[in-house]
Amino acid sequence: MQKQAVIILGHGSKSTQAVDDFNYIVELLKQKLDGQNVFGAHMELASPSLEEVVAEIALSGVSRVVVIPYFLFNGNHIKEDIPEILAQLKVKHPQLDFHFGKPIGREPLMAEIMYRKIQEIA
């Protein structure tokens, strides 16, 4: 089996609280994916960037990189920006095999989460 790394890719923010919230989710996923290399990265406005995390992974002997966007919908970052960045990173790190997942999107659990949020303030 290939050695694998998982990157949770968020938008990034200047807000320290927003970055802390993102890092909290990444830490929860690290616990759930015990034994796998799990990293958080940001598109912009915060560190580490996707490029920085991939550079670190490239030195670790990992060959398979799974990139999961922490985005709700298929906007421009999902359809254009991230695939373009991954194509550039593939040229820079040809030993890495990138796999790009889907955003949260129409996940039925989102309706349940939103329902709970409504109930909290109703």
XYZ file of C-alpha atoms in Angstrom:
122
model
C 0.000 0.000 0.000
C 1.206 3.477 -0.850
C 2.184 5.781 1.944
C -0.537 8.434 2.071
C -0.991 11.968 3.340
C -4.307 13.754 3.726
C -4.529 17.523 3.351
C -7.619 19.318 4.587
C -7.667 22.484 2.498
C -9.507 25.517 3.828
C -9.969 28.953 2.352
C -7.884 30.740 4.969
C -8.681 33.885 6.902
C -7.066 36.861 8.568
C -9.204 36.033 11.619
C -7.259 34.133 14.269
C -10.528 32.642 15.541
C -11.416 31.332 12.078
C -7.972 29.743 11.688
C -8.257 28.232 15.184
C -11.676 26.786 14.287
C -10.236 25.258 11.115
C -7.274 23.807 13.028
C -9.704 22.295 15.557
C -11.456 20.385 12.748
C -8.094 19.227 11.380
C -7.131 17.945 14.847
C -10.418 16.022 15.132
C -9.721 14.417 11.762
C -6.192 13.506 12.850
C -7.729 11.588 15.742
C -10.261 9.837 13.499
C -7.619 8.956 10.898
C -5.206 7.626 13.488
C -1.953 6.532 11.928
C -2.319 8.629 8.780
C -0.468 11.826 8.001
C -3.109 14.564 8.209
C -2.301 18.205 7.506
C -4.252 21.435 7.375
C -3.515 23.980 4.646
C -5.012 27.264 3.469
C -5.703 28.700 0.019
C -4.845 32.229 1.122
C -4.612 34.662 4.036
C -3.201 32.106 6.513
C -0.358 29.647 6.894
C 0.606 27.054 6.030
C -0.283 27.272 2.360
C -1.040 24.250 0.210
C 2.338 24.686 -1.470
C 4.154 24.711 1.893
C 2.406 21.570 3.112
C 3.042 19.708 -0.152
C 6.740 20.653 -0.005
C 6.904 19.136 3.495
C 5.054 16.001 2.377
C 7.344 15.607 -0.650
C 10.325 15.238 1.689
C 8.609 12.612 3.846
C 8.528 9.685 1.431
C 4.769 9.844 0.913
C 3.625 9.050 -2.618
C -0.165 9.514 -2.466
C -1.664 12.870 -1.459
C -5.393 13.172 -0.840
C -6.621 16.776 -0.845
C -10.042 17.280 0.724
C -11.515 20.777 0.424
C -13.122 22.213 3.548
C -15.485 24.221 1.360
C -19.257 24.060 1.118
C -19.845 24.360 -2.625
C -18.329 23.938 -6.099
C -17.242 27.549 -6.539
C -14.274 28.883 -8.488
C -11.691 27.710 -5.960
C -12.966 24.124 -6.345
C -13.522 24.150 -10.102
C -10.532 26.223 -11.206
C -8.026 27.467 -8.640
C -7.267 24.296 -6.693
C -6.995 22.010 -9.764
C -4.606 24.558 -11.321
C -2.459 24.690 -8.173
C -2.410 20.880 -7.960
C -1.317 20.655 -11.608
C 1.562 23.040 -10.867
C 2.487 21.051 -7.762
C 2.466 17.810 -9.789
C 5.060 19.336 -12.134
C 7.161 20.452 -9.174
C 6.775 17.136 -7.304
C 6.268 14.429 -9.970
C 6.744 11.657 -7.403
C 3.451 12.631 -5.748
C 0.116 11.226 -6.877
C -2.592 13.811 -6.090
C -6.256 12.933 -5.506
C -8.695 15.832 -5.137
C -11.920 15.197 -3.227
C -15.264 16.938 -3.398
C -16.462 19.811 -1.204
C -19.029 19.229 1.529
C -21.757 20.296 -0.898
C -25.084 18.487 -0.723
C -24.119 16.246 2.159
C -27.414 15.424 3.945
C -25.722 15.784 7.328
C -25.458 19.522 6.627
C -29.253 19.833 6.802
C -29.196 18.107 10.187
C -26.478 20.450 11.441
C -28.408 23.488 10.196
C -31.584 22.140 11.810
C -29.776 21.881 15.165
C -28.479 25.439 14.783
C -32.034 26.666 14.131
C -33.291 24.794 17.199
C -30.584 26.381 19.349
C -31.954 29.873 18.741
C -35.640 29.134 18.047
